[in-house]
Amino acid sequence: MERDELECFLLLAEELHFGRTADRMRLSRARVSQLVQRLERRVGAPLFVRTSRRVALTSLGRQLRADLEPHHRAIEAALERAAATARGIDTVLHAGFSNPLTGEIVMKTAEALRDSHPTLAVEICEVPLADPYGPLRQGEFDVQITELPVGEEDLDKGPALFAEERILAITSTHPLATRDTVFLEDLADVPLLTLVGNVPAYWLAHHVPTHTPSGRPIARGPGMTNMQEALMLVAGGKGALLAPAHTATYYGRPGVAYVPFADAGPTGYGLVWRAGHATGAVQAFAGTAREVAREMAQGDPRRAVPGTAPVALQGGLPSLGRRPRTRDEGVHVV
C-alpha cells in the first residue's frame, strides 16, 4: 500500500466526504477518488459505499480502518521523533540566566516547553556576573537570557525580549537615599561600584558609566564580582550600584536604599547563543521565551525599549512609577 493511499483512506474514513478529504490533503476530488479506487483494486473489494447523498464505510472498510489506524499513528510518531532529533529538539538544552528576573523567565519557558516539546529537556544554570559570556563560549550553555547590549562577534542574539527601569542602590545613610528620584547627574556625588572580571568594555560603559551626561566624572568605588558582595559594599557605604528595578524585590536588605532614576534608560534583556548554533532546540526556546516575556509584560509601555515591554513578576516587582516608599529597618524599597 502506498502512503498516499493509506492517508487518503484514513482521512476519507474520518470525514466521509470527498470534498473535505480533498481539502485536507490539498488534492483535487478526482485525485482522491483515484486513490480510493486504486486501493480498492488492490484489496479486491469496495471499501466505501458511495451515493449522491452520502459516503459510508463497508464492513470491510471498517475492518481495514481498525487494523491500519494504530500502525499509522505509530509511523507518524516515529517520523516526528526522527524529525525532532534532526532539528535538535530531542535533546538536553542548557539555558543560562543572569539574574533572578531572567531566571524566572527561563523557568517559565522550560515549563512551557515541557508541554509543547516533551522530548526537549531544559537544564537551567546561572550565568556568572563577572564572566557573562565565558560559559556560553565554552559550551556549558546553549542559550542564555542576559542584559543588553551584546556586541560579541562570535555570538548571535535575538531581538530584545523586555526591559525594566533602572534604580540606584545606595547606603540608607546617604543623602540621596531620602530622595524620591535621582538623576544621572547625581552620580557625580557618589562612587559607583565596578564589576571585576571578564567583562567587555562596552558593557561596563553602559552599566557603569564613567561620566554624567554633562561630562562630570563619576568616581570609582571598590570592585565586585557578584551581587551579594556588591550589596555588602553598598550597605557599608563603600559605593553605589546602578541596578535593574527587580533588585529591590529580590535583594531587599537592611542598610540599602533603592531609589528610581528619573532619566536613566531602561535595562534591556535578550537571548544570546553561539554563532552558527541556532539549533532547533535553541529556536524552540527562543520562540517560547518571547511568548513568556510577552505574557509577563505589564505596566507603562513608555518605559520599555522599542519593541519590548516592562515585566512584572508574581509576588510584585516594584512599580517605580507608583509611590509610596516603605521603610523597614533601614531598607528603602521603592
Tab-separated table of C-alpha atoms in Angstrom:
chain	number	residue	atom	x	y	z
A	1	MET	CA	0.000	0.000	0.000
A	2	GLU	CA	1.333	3.440	-0.961
A	3	ARG	CA	1.453	6.105	1.745
A	4	ASP	CA	-0.860	8.449	-0.169
A	5	GLU	CA	-3.412	5.632	-0.478
A	6	LEU	CA	-3.194	4.956	3.255
A	7	GLU	CA	-3.602	8.604	4.243
A	8	CYS	CA	-6.424	9.124	1.749
A	9	PHE	CA	-8.288	6.058	3.019
A	10	LEU	CA	-7.980	7.045	6.694
A	11	LEU	CA	-8.957	10.664	6.063
A	12	LEU	CA	-11.962	9.701	3.973
A	13	ALA	CA	-12.961	7.145	6.612
A	14	GLU	CA	-12.902	10.012	9.134
A	15	GLU	CA	-14.571	12.702	7.030
A	16	LEU	CA	-16.906	10.524	4.911
A	17	HIS	CA	-16.818	13.382	2.432
A	18	PHE	CA	-14.691	13.565	-0.709
A	19	GLY	CA	-14.574	17.373	-0.770
A	20	ARG	CA	-13.325	17.778	2.804
A	21	THR	CA	-10.824	14.963	2.316
A	22	ALA	CA	-9.524	16.647	-0.829
A	23	ASP	CA	-9.148	19.948	1.038
A	24	ARG	CA	-7.212	18.360	3.902
A	25	MET	CA	-4.899	16.544	1.505
A	26	ARG	CA	-4.655	19.568	-0.800
A	27	LEU	CA	-5.659	17.414	-3.744
A	28	SER	CA	-8.490	17.510	-6.226
A	29	ARG	CA	-11.636	15.442	-5.646
A	30	ALA	CA	-10.783	13.466	-8.761
A	31	ARG	CA	-7.364	12.570	-7.326
A	32	VAL	CA	-8.937	11.441	-4.046
A	33	SER	CA	-11.366	9.257	-5.976
A	34	GLN	CA	-8.464	7.760	-7.981
A	35	LEU	CA	-6.534	6.898	-4.807
A	36	VAL	CA	-9.562	5.212	-3.236
A	37	GLN	CA	-10.288	3.219	-6.387
A	38	ARG	CA	-6.650	2.150	-6.651
A	39	LEU	CA	-6.699	0.898	-3.064
A	40	GLU	CA	-9.996	-0.930	-3.618
A	41	ARG	CA	-8.499	-2.671	-6.644
A	42	ARG	CA	-5.508	-3.626	-4.529
A	43	VAL	CA	-7.786	-5.058	-1.796
A	44	GLY	CA	-10.207	-6.617	-4.266
A	45	ALA	CA	-13.460	-5.278	-2.836
A	46	PRO	CA	-15.224	-1.934	-2.172
A	47	LEU	CA	-14.200	-0.069	0.988
A	48	PHE	CA	-16.839	2.668	0.733
A	49	VAL	CA	-20.478	2.862	-0.260
A	50	ARG	CA	-20.988	5.974	-2.385
A	51	THR	CA	-24.333	7.547	-3.213
A	52	SER	CA	-25.291	11.044	-4.315
A	53	ARG	CA	-26.127	11.869	-0.699
A	54	ARG	CA	-23.643	10.060	1.485
A	55	VAL	CA	-20.381	8.168	1.794
A	56	ALA	CA	-20.109	5.271	4.237
A	57	LEU	CA	-17.603	2.568	5.076
A	58	THR	CA	-18.375	-1.014	4.116
A	59	SER	CA	-17.844	-3.690	6.735
A	60	LEU	CA	-14.510	-4.472	5.046
A	61	GLY	CA	-13.640	-0.788	5.140
A	62	ARG	CA	-14.377	-0.631	8.886
A	63	GLN	CA	-12.184	-3.651	9.483
A	64	LEU	CA	-9.309	-2.203	7.436
A	65	ARG	CA	-9.568	1.105	9.258
A	66	ALA	CA	-9.414	-0.594	12.658
A	67	ASP	CA	-6.365	-2.597	11.571
A	68	LEU	CA	-4.493	0.315	9.976
A	69	GLU	CA	-5.035	3.229	12.382
A	70	PRO	CA	-2.735	2.057	15.229
A	71	HIS	CA	0.094	1.347	12.793
A	72	HIS	CA	-0.413	4.669	11.045
A	73	ARG	CA	-0.211	6.545	14.364
A	74	ALA	CA	2.960	4.649	15.235
A	75	ILE	CA	4.524	5.524	11.881
A	76	GLU	CA	3.622	9.209	12.291
A	77	ALA	CA	5.064	9.247	15.809
A	78	ALA	CA	8.282	7.609	14.625
A	79	LEU	CA	8.645	10.143	11.821
A	80	GLU	CA	8.037	13.020	14.244
A	81	ARG	CA	10.672	11.666	16.639
A	82	ALA	CA	13.151	11.378	13.787
A	83	ALA	CA	12.389	14.911	12.614
A	84	ALA	CA	12.701	16.239	16.173
A	85	THR	CA	16.097	14.598	16.528
A	86	ALA	CA	17.189	16.096	13.216
A	87	ARG	CA	16.048	19.537	14.402
A	88	GLY	CA	17.875	19.136	17.670
A	89	ILE	CA	14.643	19.083	19.698
A	90	ASP	CA	15.042	15.604	21.167
A	91	THR	CA	17.944	16.657	23.357
A	92	VAL	CA	19.047	18.461	26.511
A	93	LEU	CA	19.255	22.244	26.278
A	94	HIS	CA	21.371	24.147	28.789
A	95	ALA	CA	19.828	27.581	29.368
A	96	GLY	CA	21.528	30.333	31.351
A	97	PHE	CA	20.069	33.234	33.303
A	98	SER	CA	21.916	36.314	34.505
A	99	ASN	CA	19.747	37.440	37.444
A	100	PRO	CA	16.579	36.450	39.341
A	101	LEU	CA	14.249	38.125	36.846
A	102	THR	CA	15.723	36.356	33.839
A	103	GLY	CA	15.812	33.192	35.949
A	104	GLU	CA	12.054	33.342	36.431
A	105	ILE	CA	11.526	33.765	32.692
A	106	VAL	CA	13.860	30.850	31.927
A	107	MET	CA	11.956	28.690	34.438
A	108	LYS	CA	8.580	29.583	32.927
A	109	THR	CA	9.948	28.936	29.441
A	110	ALA	CA	11.190	25.493	30.496
A	111	GLU	CA	7.763	24.693	31.974
A	112	ALA	CA	6.020	25.740	28.766
A	113	LEU	CA	8.396	23.661	26.648
A	114	ARG	CA	7.615	20.627	28.778
A	115	ASP	CA	4.148	20.642	27.225
A	116	SER	CA	4.951	21.770	23.684
A	117	HIS	CA	8.221	19.808	23.260
A	118	PRO	CA	8.140	16.896	25.729
A	119	THR	CA	11.330	15.348	24.282
A	120	LEU	CA	13.315	18.527	24.985
A	121	ALA	CA	14.835	18.642	28.463
A	122	VAL	CA	15.927	22.068	29.702
A	123	GLU	CA	18.634	22.352	32.340
A	124	ILE	CA	18.972	25.765	33.964
A	125	CYS	CA	22.199	27.363	35.169
A	126	GLU	CA	23.207	30.790	36.455
A	127	VAL	CA	25.488	32.966	34.352
A	128	PRO	CA	28.368	34.346	36.456
A	129	LEU	CA	28.138	38.110	36.748
A	130	ALA	CA	31.887	38.560	36.296
A	131	ASP	CA	32.084	36.351	33.192
A	132	PRO	CA	28.843	36.861	31.278
A	133	TYR	CA	29.833	35.049	28.063
A	134	GLY	CA	32.561	32.622	29.119
A	135	PRO	CA	30.370	29.572	29.887
A	136	LEU	CA	28.377	30.153	26.685
A	137	ARG	CA	31.555	30.238	24.593
A	138	GLN	CA	32.851	27.096	26.299
A	139	GLY	CA	29.658	25.191	25.506
A	140	GLU	CA	28.402	24.991	29.092
A	141	PHE	CA	25.271	26.858	27.962
A	142	ASP	CA	23.432	26.607	24.656
A	143	VAL	CA	21.472	29.821	25.101
A	144	GLN	CA	21.039	32.453	27.782
A	145	ILE	CA	18.917	35.456	28.639
A	146	THR	CA	21.217	38.302	29.502
A	147	GLU	CA	21.468	42.072	29.818
A	148	LEU	CA	21.937	44.146	26.698
A	149	PRO	CA	23.930	45.399	24.925
A	150	VAL	CA	25.727	42.392	23.459
A	151	GLY	CA	28.327	43.121	20.793
A	152	GLU	CA	30.370	39.920	20.624
A	153	GLU	CA	31.336	38.848	17.091
A	154	ASP	CA	31.235	35.144	17.923
A	155	LEU	CA	27.775	35.325	19.494
A	156	ASP	CA	24.378	35.730	17.867
A	157	LYS	CA	21.454	37.388	19.582
A	158	GLY	CA	17.747	37.575	19.058
A	159	PRO	CA	15.573	40.677	19.391
A	160	ALA	CA	15.179	42.304	22.796
A	161	LEU	CA	12.660	40.411	24.924
A	162	PHE	CA	11.753	43.039	27.502
A	163	ALA	CA	13.116	45.941	29.512
A	164	GLU	CA	12.861	47.285	33.039
A	165	GLU	CA	13.691	50.561	34.747
A	166	ARG	CA	16.971	51.187	36.495
A	167	ILE	CA	17.408	52.159	40.112
A	168	LEU	CA	20.269	53.294	42.321
A	169	ALA	CA	21.249	51.006	45.199
A	170	ILE	CA	22.855	53.200	47.843
A	171	THR	CA	23.540	53.101	51.577
A	172	SER	CA	20.493	54.245	53.540
A	173	THR	CA	22.565	56.896	55.343
A	174	HIS	CA	23.459	58.775	52.143
A	175	PRO	CA	21.520	61.995	51.389
A	176	LEU	CA	20.392	60.559	48.016
A	177	ALA	CA	18.577	57.777	49.894
A	178	THR	CA	15.942	60.240	51.071
A	179	ARG	CA	15.082	61.370	47.552
A	180	ASP	CA	12.005	60.213	45.652
A	181	THR	CA	14.060	60.022	42.455
A	182	VAL	CA	17.652	60.560	41.403
A	183	PHE	CA	19.224	61.776	38.180
A	184	LEU	CA	22.261	60.595	36.263
A	185	GLU	CA	23.957	63.880	37.202
A	186	ASP	CA	23.703	62.825	40.856
A	187	LEU	CA	26.202	60.045	40.187
A	188	ALA	CA	28.971	62.644	40.380
A	189	ASP	CA	28.307	62.760	44.136
A	190	VAL	CA	28.832	59.059	44.884
A	191	PRO	CA	31.375	56.448	43.730
A	192	LEU	CA	29.998	53.591	41.645
A	193	LEU	CA	30.990	50.016	42.287
A	194	THR	CA	32.602	48.445	39.262
A	195	LEU	CA	32.481	44.882	38.035
A	196	VAL	CA	35.759	42.994	38.032
A	197	GLY	CA	36.205	40.081	35.651
A	198	ASN	CA	35.963	39.112	32.009
A	199	VAL	CA	33.512	41.872	31.115
A	200	PRO	CA	33.573	43.768	27.783
A	201	ALA	CA	34.429	47.465	27.954
A	202	TYR	CA	31.273	48.496	26.075
A	203	TRP	CA	29.137	46.587	28.603
A	204	LEU	CA	30.849	48.345	31.521
A	205	ALA	CA	30.466	51.717	29.836
A	206	HIS	CA	26.716	51.144	29.555
A	207	HIS	CA	26.091	49.728	33.038
A	208	VAL	CA	28.835	51.533	34.990
A	209	PRO	CA	29.270	54.927	33.298
A	210	THR	CA	32.407	56.981	33.922
A	211	HIS	CA	30.848	60.421	33.346
A	212	THR	CA	27.488	62.095	33.860
A	213	PRO	CA	25.554	63.429	30.842
A	214	SER	CA	27.154	66.855	31.346
A	215	GLY	CA	30.628	65.342	31.425
A	216	ARG	CA	31.326	65.371	35.165
A	217	PRO	CA	33.450	62.389	36.235
A	218	ILE	CA	31.914	59.572	38.272
A	219	ALA	CA	34.274	58.207	40.902
A	220	ARG	CA	35.033	54.502	41.004
A	221	GLY	CA	34.292	52.516	44.133
A	222	PRO	CA	35.619	49.057	45.002
A	223	GLY	CA	35.407	46.197	42.530
A	224	MET	CA	32.902	43.389	42.991
A	225	THR	CA	32.221	40.044	41.314
A	226	ASN	CA	28.683	39.136	42.439
A	227	MET	CA	25.509	40.773	43.711
A	228	GLN	CA	25.827	39.727	47.347
A	229	GLU	CA	29.301	41.217	47.511
A	230	ALA	CA	28.046	44.383	45.827
A	231	LEU	CA	25.203	44.891	48.301
A	232	MET	CA	27.518	44.296	51.249
A	233	LEU	CA	29.743	47.109	49.932
A	234	VAL	CA	26.715	49.348	49.321
A	235	ALA	CA	25.383	48.796	52.837
A	236	GLY	CA	28.848	49.616	54.198
A	237	GLY	CA	28.869	52.957	52.384
A	238	LYS	CA	31.699	51.992	50.025
A	239	GLY	CA	29.829	52.963	46.874
A	240	ALA	CA	26.556	52.860	44.966
A	241	LEU	CA	25.322	50.498	42.282
A	242	LEU	CA	23.283	51.052	39.132
A	243	ALA	CA	20.852	48.142	39.150
A	244	PRO	CA	17.746	46.915	37.331
A	245	ALA	CA	14.460	47.530	39.134
A	246	HIS	CA	13.860	43.917	40.157
A	247	THR	CA	16.870	44.148	42.503
A	248	ALA	CA	14.669	45.916	45.052
A	249	THR	CA	12.375	42.877	45.192
A	250	TYR	CA	14.937	40.101	45.260
A	251	TYR	CA	17.690	41.784	47.278
A	252	GLY	CA	15.965	43.868	49.935
A	253	ARG	CA	18.279	44.135	52.958
A	254	PRO	CA	18.942	46.441	55.928
A	255	GLY	CA	21.203	49.366	55.197
A	256	VAL	CA	20.435	49.541	51.476
A	257	ALA	CA	18.077	52.024	49.827
A	258	TYR	CA	16.726	51.662	46.311
A	259	VAL	CA	15.849	54.909	44.555
A	260	PRO	CA	14.435	55.099	40.995
A	261	PHE	CA	16.077	57.165	38.281
A	262	ALA	CA	14.137	59.953	36.625
A	263	ASP	CA	16.237	59.969	33.461
A	264	ALA	CA	18.177	56.714	33.070
A	265	GLY	CA	17.340	54.467	30.148
A	266	PRO	CA	15.968	51.016	30.926
A	267	THR	CA	17.905	47.785	31.173
A	268	GLY	CA	17.103	45.615	28.179
A	269	TYR	CA	17.330	41.834	28.009
A	270	GLY	CA	17.702	39.443	25.115
A	271	LEU	CA	18.647	35.926	24.080
A	272	VAL	CA	22.231	35.076	23.140
A	273	TRP	CA	23.766	31.902	21.697
A	274	ARG	CA	26.958	30.864	19.917
A	275	ALA	CA	27.142	31.971	16.295
A	276	GLY	CA	26.157	29.122	13.994
A	277	HIS	CA	24.496	27.143	16.814
A	278	ALA	CA	20.870	28.202	16.406
A	279	THR	CA	19.687	24.599	16.662
A	280	GLY	CA	16.062	23.566	16.642
A	281	ALA	CA	16.176	23.410	20.431
A	282	VAL	CA	17.553	26.954	20.668
A	283	GLN	CA	14.897	28.211	18.249
A	284	ALA	CA	12.138	26.476	20.204
A	285	PHE	CA	13.437	28.015	23.430
A	286	ALA	CA	13.709	31.468	21.834
A	287	GLY	CA	10.160	31.402	20.474
A	288	THR	CA	8.705	30.231	23.769
A	289	ALA	CA	10.739	32.755	25.788
A	290	ARG	CA	9.301	35.561	23.655
A	291	GLU	CA	5.786	34.350	24.424
A	292	VAL	CA	6.549	34.032	28.146
A	293	ALA	CA	8.059	37.533	28.294
A	294	ARG	CA	5.048	38.947	26.452
A	295	GLU	CA	2.632	37.315	28.882
A	296	MET	CA	4.571	38.629	31.884
A	297	ALA	CA	4.866	42.154	30.499
A	298	GLN	CA	2.754	44.728	32.291
A	299	GLY	CA	2.878	48.410	33.137
A	300	ASP	CA	3.539	51.536	31.123
A	301	PRO	CA	4.897	50.700	27.638
A	302	ARG	CA	6.626	54.093	27.539
A	303	ARG	CA	9.180	52.676	29.936
A	304	ALA	CA	10.140	49.888	27.546
A	305	VAL	CA	12.763	49.924	24.845
A	306	PRO	CA	11.327	49.779	21.303
A	307	GLY	CA	9.512	46.533	20.673
A	308	THR	CA	9.583	45.439	24.321
A	309	ALA	CA	7.599	45.916	27.482
A	310	PRO	CA	8.466	46.075	31.171
A	311	VAL	CA	7.912	42.918	33.158
A	312	ALA	CA	6.016	42.428	36.398
A	313	LEU	CA	6.519	39.249	38.405
A	314	GLN	CA	4.292	37.226	40.643
A	315	GLY	CA	4.865	38.440	44.131
A	316	GLY	CA	5.325	42.003	42.983
A	317	LEU	CA	8.062	43.730	41.113
A	318	PRO	CA	8.354	47.277	42.463
A	319	SER	CA	6.144	49.624	40.495
A	320	LEU	CA	8.562	52.513	40.297
A	321	GLY	CA	6.004	54.785	38.766
A	322	ARG	CA	3.794	54.482	41.846
A	323	ARG	CA	4.689	55.565	45.338
A	324	PRO	CA	4.691	55.478	48.367
A	325	ARG	CA	8.047	54.288	49.633
A	326	THR	CA	8.122	51.934	52.589
A	327	ARG	CA	10.783	51.790	55.265
A	328	ASP	CA	11.773	48.786	57.307
A	329	GLU	CA	14.970	48.525	59.340
A	330	GLY	CA	16.808	50.944	57.090
A	331	VAL	CA	15.645	49.277	53.871
A	332	HIS	CA	14.124	51.734	51.412
A	333	VAL	CA	12.039	49.773	48.933
A	334	VAL	CA	10.733	51.779	46.046
